[in-house]
C-alpha positions as YAML, in Angstrom:
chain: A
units: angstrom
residues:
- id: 1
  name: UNK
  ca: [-74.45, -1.12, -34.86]
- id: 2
  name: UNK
  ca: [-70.74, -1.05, -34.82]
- id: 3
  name: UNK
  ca: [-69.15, -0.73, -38.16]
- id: 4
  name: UNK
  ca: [-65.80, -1.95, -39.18]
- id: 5
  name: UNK
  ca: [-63.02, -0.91, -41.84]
- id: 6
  name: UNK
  ca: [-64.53, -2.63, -44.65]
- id: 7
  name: UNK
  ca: [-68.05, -1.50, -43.98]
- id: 8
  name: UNK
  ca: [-66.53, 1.55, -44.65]
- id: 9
  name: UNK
  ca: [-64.65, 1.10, -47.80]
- id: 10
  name: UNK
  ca: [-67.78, -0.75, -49.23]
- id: 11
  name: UNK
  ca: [-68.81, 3.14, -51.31]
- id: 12
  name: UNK
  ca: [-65.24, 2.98, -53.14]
- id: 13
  name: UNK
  ca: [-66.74, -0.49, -54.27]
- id: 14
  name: UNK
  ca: [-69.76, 0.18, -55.38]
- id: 15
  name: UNK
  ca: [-72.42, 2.11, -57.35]
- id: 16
  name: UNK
  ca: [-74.24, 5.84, -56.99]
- id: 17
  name: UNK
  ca: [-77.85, 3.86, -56.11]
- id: 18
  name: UNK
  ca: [-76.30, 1.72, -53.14]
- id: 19
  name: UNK
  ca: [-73.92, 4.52, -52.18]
- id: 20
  name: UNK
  ca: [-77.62, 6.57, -51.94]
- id: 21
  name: UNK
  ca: [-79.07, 3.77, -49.82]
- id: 22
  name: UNK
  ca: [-76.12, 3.17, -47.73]
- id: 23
  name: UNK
  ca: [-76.08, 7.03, -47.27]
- id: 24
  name: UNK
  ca: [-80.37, 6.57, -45.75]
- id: 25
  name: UNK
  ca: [-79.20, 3.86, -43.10]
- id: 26
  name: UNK
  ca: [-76.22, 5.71, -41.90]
- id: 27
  name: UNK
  ca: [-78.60, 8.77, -41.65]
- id: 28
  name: UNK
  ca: [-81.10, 6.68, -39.97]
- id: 29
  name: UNK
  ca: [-78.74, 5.14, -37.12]
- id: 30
  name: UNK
  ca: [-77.21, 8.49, -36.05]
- id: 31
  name: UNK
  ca: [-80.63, 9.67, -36.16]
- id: 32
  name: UNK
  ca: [-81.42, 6.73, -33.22]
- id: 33
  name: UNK
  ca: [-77.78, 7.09, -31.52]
- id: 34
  name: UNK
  ca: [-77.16, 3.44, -32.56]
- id: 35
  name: UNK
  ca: [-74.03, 4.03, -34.93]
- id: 36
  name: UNK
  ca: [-70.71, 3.00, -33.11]
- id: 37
  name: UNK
  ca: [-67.43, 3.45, -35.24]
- id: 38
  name: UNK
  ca: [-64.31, 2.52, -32.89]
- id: 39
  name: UNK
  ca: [-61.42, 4.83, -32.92]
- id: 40
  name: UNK
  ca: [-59.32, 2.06, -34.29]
- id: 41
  name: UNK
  ca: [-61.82, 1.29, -37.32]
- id: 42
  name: UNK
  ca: [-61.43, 5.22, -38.26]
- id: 43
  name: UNK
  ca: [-57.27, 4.89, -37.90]
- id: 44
  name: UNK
  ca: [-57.36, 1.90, -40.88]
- id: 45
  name: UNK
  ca: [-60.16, 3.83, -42.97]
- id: 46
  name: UNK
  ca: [-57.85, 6.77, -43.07]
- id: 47
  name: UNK
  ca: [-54.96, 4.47, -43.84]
- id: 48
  name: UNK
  ca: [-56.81, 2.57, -46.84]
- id: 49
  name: UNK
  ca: [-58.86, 5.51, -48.24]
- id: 50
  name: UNK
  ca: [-56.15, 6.83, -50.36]
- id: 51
  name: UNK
  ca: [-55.44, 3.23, -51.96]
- id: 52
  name: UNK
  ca: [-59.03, 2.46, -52.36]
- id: 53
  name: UNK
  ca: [-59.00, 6.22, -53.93]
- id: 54
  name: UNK
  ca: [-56.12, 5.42, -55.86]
- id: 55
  name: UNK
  ca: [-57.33, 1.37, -57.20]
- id: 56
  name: UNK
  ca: [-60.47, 3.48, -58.95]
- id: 57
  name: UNK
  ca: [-57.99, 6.07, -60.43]
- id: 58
  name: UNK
  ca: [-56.11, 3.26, -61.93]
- id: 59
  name: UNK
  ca: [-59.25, 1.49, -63.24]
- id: 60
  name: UNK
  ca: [-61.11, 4.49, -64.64]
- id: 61
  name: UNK
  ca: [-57.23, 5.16, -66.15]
- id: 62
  name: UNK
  ca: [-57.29, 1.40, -68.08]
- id: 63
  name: UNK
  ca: [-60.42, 1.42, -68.76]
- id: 64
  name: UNK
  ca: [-60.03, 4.83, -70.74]
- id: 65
  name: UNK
  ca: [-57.05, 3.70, -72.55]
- id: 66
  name: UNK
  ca: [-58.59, 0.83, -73.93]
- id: 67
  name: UNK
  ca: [-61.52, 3.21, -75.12]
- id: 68
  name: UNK
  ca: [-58.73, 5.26, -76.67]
- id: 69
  name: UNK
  ca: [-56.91, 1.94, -78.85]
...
């Protein structure tokens, strides 16, 4: 299986069970040598981890200050 960027960035999108579950079929591939990420795939997760990082800051952030009106 060869993953790409947004196969990657799918855990800043998503909950703790299918983070947990996406977390067992990783484990399972490496386990059979069949995970492939390209060197280029790894260059553009590094690039967008910070925004994805930074688009939940800023949601957990409005979400909390509409808790707080």
């Amino acid at each position: 299986f060869v993953l790409d960027t947004n196969s990657l960035l799918v855990p800043y999108r998503t909950g703790k069970e299918n983070i947990e579950e996406i977390r067992k079929i990783y484990e399972m591939l490496i386990n059979k040598s069949r995970l492939f990420i390209p060197e280029h795939v790894l260059r553009e997760f590094a690039k967008n981890r910070s925004l994805k990082i930074m688009e939940l800051y800023t949601n957990i952030d409005n979400q909390l200050s509409t808790l707080l009106q």
